[in-house]
C-alpha positions as a printed NumPy array, in Angstrom:
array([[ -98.52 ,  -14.294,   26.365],
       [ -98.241,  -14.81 ,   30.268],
       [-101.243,  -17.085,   31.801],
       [-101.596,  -15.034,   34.969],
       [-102.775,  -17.777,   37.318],
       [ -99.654,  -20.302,   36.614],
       [ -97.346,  -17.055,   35.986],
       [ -95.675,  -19.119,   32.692],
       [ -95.679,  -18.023,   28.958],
       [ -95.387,  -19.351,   25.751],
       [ -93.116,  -17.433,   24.407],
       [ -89.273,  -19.33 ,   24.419],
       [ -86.334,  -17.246,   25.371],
       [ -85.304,  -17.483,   21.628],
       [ -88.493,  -15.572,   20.25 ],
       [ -87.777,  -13.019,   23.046],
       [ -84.833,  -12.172,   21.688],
       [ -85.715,  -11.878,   18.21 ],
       [ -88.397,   -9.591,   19.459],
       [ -88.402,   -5.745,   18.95 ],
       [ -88.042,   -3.497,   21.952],
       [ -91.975,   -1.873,   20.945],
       [ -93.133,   -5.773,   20.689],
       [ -91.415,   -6.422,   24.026],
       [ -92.921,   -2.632,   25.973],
       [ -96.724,   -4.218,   24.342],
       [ -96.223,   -7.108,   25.972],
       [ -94.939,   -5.884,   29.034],
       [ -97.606,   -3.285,   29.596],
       [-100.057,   -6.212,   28.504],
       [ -99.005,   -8.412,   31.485],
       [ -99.065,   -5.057,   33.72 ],
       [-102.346,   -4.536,   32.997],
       [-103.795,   -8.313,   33.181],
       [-102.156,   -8.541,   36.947],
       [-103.505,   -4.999,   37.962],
       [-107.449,   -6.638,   36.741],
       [-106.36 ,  -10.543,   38.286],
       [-108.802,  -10.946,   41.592],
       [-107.394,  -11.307,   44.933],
       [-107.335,  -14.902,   44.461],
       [-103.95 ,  -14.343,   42.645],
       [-102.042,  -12.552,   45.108],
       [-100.352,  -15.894,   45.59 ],
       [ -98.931,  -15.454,   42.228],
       [ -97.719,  -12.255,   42.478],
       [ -93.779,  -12.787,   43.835],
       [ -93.583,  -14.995,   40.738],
       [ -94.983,  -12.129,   38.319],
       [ -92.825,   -9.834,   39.921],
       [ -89.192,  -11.767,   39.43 ],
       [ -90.497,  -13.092,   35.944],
       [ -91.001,   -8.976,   35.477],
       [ -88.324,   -8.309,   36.504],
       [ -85.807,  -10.986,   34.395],
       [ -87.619,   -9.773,   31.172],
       [ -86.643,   -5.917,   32.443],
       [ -82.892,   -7.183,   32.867],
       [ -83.114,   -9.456,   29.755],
       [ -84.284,   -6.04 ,   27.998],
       [ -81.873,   -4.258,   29.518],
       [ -79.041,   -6.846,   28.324],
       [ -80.921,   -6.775,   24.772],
       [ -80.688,   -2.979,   24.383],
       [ -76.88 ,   -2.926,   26.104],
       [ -75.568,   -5.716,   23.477],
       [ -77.373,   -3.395,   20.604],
       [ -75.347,   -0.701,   21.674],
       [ -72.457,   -2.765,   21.576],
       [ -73.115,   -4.641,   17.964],
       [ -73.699,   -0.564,   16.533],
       [ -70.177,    0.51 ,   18.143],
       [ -68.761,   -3.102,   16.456],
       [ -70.28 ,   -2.755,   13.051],
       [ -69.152,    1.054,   13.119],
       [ -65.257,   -0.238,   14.291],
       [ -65.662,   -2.918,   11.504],
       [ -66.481,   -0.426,    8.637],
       [ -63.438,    2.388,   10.038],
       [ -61.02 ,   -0.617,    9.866],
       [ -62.275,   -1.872,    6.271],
       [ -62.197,    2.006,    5.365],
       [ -59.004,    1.846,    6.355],
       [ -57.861,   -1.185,    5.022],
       [ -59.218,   -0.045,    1.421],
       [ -56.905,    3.09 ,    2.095],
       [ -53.277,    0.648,    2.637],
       [ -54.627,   -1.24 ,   -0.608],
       [ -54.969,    1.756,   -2.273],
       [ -52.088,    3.206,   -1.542],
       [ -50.247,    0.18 ,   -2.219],
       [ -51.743,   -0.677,   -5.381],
       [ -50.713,    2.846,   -6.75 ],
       [ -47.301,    2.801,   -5.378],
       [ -46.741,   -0.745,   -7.142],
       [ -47.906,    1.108,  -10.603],
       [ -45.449,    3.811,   -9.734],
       [ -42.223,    1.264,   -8.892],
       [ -43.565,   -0.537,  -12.262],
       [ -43.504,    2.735,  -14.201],
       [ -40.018,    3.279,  -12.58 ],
       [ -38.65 ,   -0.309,  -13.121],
       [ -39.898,    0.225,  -16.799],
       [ -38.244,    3.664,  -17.239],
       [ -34.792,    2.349,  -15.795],
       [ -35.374,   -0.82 ,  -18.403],
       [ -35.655,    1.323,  -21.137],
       [ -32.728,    3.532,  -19.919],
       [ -30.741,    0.906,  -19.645],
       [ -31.68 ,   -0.655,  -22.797],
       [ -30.926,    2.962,  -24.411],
       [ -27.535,    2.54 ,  -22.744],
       [ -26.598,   -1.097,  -24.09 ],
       [ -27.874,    0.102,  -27.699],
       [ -25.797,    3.154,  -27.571],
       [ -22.779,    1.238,  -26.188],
       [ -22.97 ,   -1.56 ,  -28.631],
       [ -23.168,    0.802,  -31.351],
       [ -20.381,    2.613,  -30.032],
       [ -18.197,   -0.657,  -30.32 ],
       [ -19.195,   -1.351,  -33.634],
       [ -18.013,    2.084,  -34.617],
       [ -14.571,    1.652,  -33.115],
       [ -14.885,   -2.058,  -34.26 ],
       [ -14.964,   -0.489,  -38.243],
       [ -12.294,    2.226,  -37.099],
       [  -9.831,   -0.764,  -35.892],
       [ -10.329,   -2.551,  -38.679],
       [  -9.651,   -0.058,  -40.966],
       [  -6.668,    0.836,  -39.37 ],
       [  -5.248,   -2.499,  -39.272],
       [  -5.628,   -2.784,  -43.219],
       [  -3.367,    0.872,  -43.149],
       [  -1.076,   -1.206,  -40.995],
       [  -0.771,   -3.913,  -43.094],
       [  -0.09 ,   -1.812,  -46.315],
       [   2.749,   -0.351,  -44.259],
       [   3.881,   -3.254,  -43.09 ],
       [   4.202,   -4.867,  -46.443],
       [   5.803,   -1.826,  -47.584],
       [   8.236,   -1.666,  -44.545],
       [   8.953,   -5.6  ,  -45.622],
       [   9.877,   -4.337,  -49.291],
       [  12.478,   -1.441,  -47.861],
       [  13.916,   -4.072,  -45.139],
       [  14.674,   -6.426,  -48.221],
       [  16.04 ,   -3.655,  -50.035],
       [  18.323,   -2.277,  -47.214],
       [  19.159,   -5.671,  -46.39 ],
       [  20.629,   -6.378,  -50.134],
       [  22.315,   -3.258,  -49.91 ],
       [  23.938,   -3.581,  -46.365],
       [  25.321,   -6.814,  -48.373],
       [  26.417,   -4.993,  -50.936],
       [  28.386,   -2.653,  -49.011],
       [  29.512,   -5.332,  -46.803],
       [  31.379,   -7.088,  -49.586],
       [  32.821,   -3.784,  -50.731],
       [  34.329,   -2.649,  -47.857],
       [  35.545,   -5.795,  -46.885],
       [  37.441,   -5.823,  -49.768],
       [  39.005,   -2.796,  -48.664],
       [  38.915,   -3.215,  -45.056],
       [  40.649,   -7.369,  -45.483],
       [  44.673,   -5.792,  -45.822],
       [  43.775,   -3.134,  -42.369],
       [  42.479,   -5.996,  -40.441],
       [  45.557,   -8.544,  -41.73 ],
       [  47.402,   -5.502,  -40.592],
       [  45.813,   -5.629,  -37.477],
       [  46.517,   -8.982,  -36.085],
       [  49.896,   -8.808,  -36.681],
       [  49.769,   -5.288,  -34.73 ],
       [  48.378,   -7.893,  -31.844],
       [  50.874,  -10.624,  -31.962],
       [  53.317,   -7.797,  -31.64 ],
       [  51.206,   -6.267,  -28.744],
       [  51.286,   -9.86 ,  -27.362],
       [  55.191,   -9.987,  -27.94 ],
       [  55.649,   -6.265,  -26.289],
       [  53.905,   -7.17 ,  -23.343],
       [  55.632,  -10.36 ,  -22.42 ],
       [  58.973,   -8.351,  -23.014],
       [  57.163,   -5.24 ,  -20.945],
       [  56.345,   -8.13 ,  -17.817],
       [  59.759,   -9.263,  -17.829],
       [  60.942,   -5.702,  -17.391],
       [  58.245,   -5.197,  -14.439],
       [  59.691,   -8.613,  -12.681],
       [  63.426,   -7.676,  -13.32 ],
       [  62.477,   -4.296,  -12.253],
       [  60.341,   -5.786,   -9.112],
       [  63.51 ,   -7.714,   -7.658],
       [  65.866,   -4.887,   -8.662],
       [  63.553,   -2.607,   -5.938],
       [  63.823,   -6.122,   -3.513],
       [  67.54 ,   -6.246,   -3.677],
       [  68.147,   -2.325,   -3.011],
       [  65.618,   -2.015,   -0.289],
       [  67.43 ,   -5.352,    1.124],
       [  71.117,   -3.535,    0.67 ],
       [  69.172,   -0.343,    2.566],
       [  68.115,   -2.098,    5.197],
       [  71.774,   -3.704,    5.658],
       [  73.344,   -0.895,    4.609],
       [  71.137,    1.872,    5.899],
       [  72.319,    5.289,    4.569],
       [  71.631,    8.094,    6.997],
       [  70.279,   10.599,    4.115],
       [  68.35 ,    8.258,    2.186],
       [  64.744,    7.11 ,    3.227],
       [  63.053,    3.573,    2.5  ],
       [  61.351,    3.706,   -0.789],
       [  57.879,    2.326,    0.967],
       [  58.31 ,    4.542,    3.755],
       [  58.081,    7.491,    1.234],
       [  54.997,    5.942,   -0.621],
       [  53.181,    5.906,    2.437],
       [  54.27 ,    9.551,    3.392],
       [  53.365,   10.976,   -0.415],
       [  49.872,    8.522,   -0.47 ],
       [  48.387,    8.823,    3.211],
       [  50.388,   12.144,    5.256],
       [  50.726,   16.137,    4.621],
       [  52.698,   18.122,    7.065],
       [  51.166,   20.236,   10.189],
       [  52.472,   23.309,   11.575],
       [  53.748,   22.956,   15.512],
       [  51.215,   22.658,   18.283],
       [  51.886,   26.149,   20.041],
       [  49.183,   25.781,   23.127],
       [  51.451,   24.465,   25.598],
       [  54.445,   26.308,   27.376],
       [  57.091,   25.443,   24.213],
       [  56.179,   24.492,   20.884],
       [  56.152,   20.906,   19.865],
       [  55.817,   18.305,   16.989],
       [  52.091,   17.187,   17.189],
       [  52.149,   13.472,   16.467],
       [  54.454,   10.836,   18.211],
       [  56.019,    7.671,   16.556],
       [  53.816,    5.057,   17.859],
       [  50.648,    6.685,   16.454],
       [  52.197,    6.792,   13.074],
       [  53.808,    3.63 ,   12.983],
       [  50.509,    1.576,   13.603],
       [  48.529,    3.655,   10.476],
       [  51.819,    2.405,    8.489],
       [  51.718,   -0.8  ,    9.776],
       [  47.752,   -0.905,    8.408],
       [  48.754,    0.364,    4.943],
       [  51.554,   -1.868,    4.549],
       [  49.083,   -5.132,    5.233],
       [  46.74 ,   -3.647,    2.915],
       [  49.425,   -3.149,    0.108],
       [  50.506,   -6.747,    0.67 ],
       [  54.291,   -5.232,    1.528],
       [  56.115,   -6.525,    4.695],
       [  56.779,   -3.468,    6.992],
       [  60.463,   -3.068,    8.612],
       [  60.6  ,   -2.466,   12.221],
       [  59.686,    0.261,   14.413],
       [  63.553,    1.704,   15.184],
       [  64.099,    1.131,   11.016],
       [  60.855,    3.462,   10.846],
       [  61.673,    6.1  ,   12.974],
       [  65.03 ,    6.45 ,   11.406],
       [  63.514,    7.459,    8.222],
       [  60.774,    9.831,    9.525],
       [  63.777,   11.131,   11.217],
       [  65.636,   11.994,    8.154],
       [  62.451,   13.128,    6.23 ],
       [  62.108,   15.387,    9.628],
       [  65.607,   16.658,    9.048],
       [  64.994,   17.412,    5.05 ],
       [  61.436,   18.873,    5.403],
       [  61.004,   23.177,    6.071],
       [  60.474,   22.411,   10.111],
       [  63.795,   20.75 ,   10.88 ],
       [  64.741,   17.775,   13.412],
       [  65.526,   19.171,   16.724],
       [  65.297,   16.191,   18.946],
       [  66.796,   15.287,   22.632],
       [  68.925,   12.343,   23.562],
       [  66.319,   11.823,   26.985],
       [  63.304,   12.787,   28.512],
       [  65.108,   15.368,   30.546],
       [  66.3  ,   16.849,   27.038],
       [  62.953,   16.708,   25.449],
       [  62.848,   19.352,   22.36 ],
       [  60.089,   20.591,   19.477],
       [  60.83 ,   16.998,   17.691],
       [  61.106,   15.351,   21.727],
       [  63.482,   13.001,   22.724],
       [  64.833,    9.513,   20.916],
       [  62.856,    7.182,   22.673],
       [  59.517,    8.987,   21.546],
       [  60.033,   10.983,   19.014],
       [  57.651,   13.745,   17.452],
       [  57.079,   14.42 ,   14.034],
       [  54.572,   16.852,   12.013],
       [  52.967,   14.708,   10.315],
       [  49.205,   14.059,   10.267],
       [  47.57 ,   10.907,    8.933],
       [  45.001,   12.284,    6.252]])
């Protein structure tokens, strides 16, 4: 209650609070009403009335705006928990459903293992089985080996009985081979310096119709004749001396032979010129030049193959 002539109450700030908002109007309109019947005498007290009227309006006013806001809390609080209960839920089913799941790939996979290992056991039996078909062929493989064996001996002795006076035979039909062919290397040596000594009396002695035997080698192993080059003005032999004589001079090193000199090789191309289908027609100089060209470079168809 408010004591009108000292404008103070008894009633704390605390109990105001806890008051209702019809306890609060009561008291309110009580006070209203005791300063509207207070004498004159209390106009003193009035201002005081007023303001203490006036906090208790604002401390209603605070009351009824903080009620507001504790509703619009307690209404946020109970969404959010509503909410919450939703996620826990939702998670507590979708952890049954990844158990279920983990379970069914458990058993799957236990399925699998079970199937597999009884798979291997199968093929375990099969292999084994088969290995004990080996072994009875094996053994009996053994037993023909040892047969064929005693009668590869057997046949051994018997035709090496038979076969004992054809291979006596036979190495004396070597030492004889061996006595042939020392006679037959003799013959190649003698035969060797024979073909030394008449190339030697050649050279010496050369004969103007008969050729060096190497030169001929060389013609039959590494040349074949070519027809006249006809493009120019007069016919002519298409290959000169020098050309050929440095492809024979590269034979002879490779045949291990010693080569005779250039004029000693153009004589016998010359003859072979003269004795071949084309003929030798040859000058004595430049000035005299012919199809087979003049003596200090001759021509010759020949071509290096």
């Amino acid at each position: 209650m408010i004591d009108i002539a000292t404008g103070k109450t008894d009633v704390s700030d605390h109990a105001l609070r806890r008051m209702k908002k019809e306890c609060v109007v009561e008291l309110f309109r009580e006070t209203e009403s005791k300063l509207h019947g207070a004498t004159a005498g209390h106009n003193m007290f009035e201002s005081a009335t007023l303001t203490e009227i006036q906090e208790l309006n604002d401390k209603i006013d605070d009351f009824l705006i903080q009620e507001d806001m504790n509703k619009k809390t307690i209404q946020e609080l109970n969404e959010s928990n509503k909410k919450l209960m939703e996620k826990v839920n939702f998670y507590v089913k979708q952890k049954e459903s990844t158990k279920r799941k983990d379970n069914k790939i458990n058993d799957y996979f236990d399925k699998g293992l079970m199937e597999k290992i009884q798979c291997l056991e199968k093929q375990n039996k099969e292999l084994i089985e088969e290995c004990k078909n080996k072994n009875e062929t094996n053994e009996k493989l053994e037993e023909d080996l040892v047969e064929c064996k005693a009668q590869m001996e057997e046949n051994y002795k018997h035709h090496y009985d038979q076969l004992e006076p054809v291979l006596l035979e036979n190495e004396k039909l070597k030492k004889e081979n061996k006595r042939f062919r020392s006679k037959m290397m003799g013959f190649q040596k003698l035969l060797m310096n024979t073909n030394e000594e008449f190339e030697s009396i050649l050279r010496q002695h050369p004969n103007p119709n008969v050729m060096l035997p190497m030169v001929q080698d060389w013609i039959t192993d590494c040349c074949e004749e070519i027809e006249n080059d006809t493009s120019g003005v007069s016919p002519i032999a298409p290959l000169e001396l020098d050309n050929l004589y440095c492809d024979f001079k590269c034979w002879a090193q490779k045949e291990d032979l010693d080569a005779p000199k250039r004029n000693v090789f153009k004589e016998n191309l010359k003859i072979w010129q003269a004795n071949s289908r084309f003929g030798l027609d040859i000058g004595e100089k430049k000035s005299d030049s012919r199809v087979n060209g003049y003596e200090a470079k001759p021509r010759f168809n020949l071509e290096v193959v």
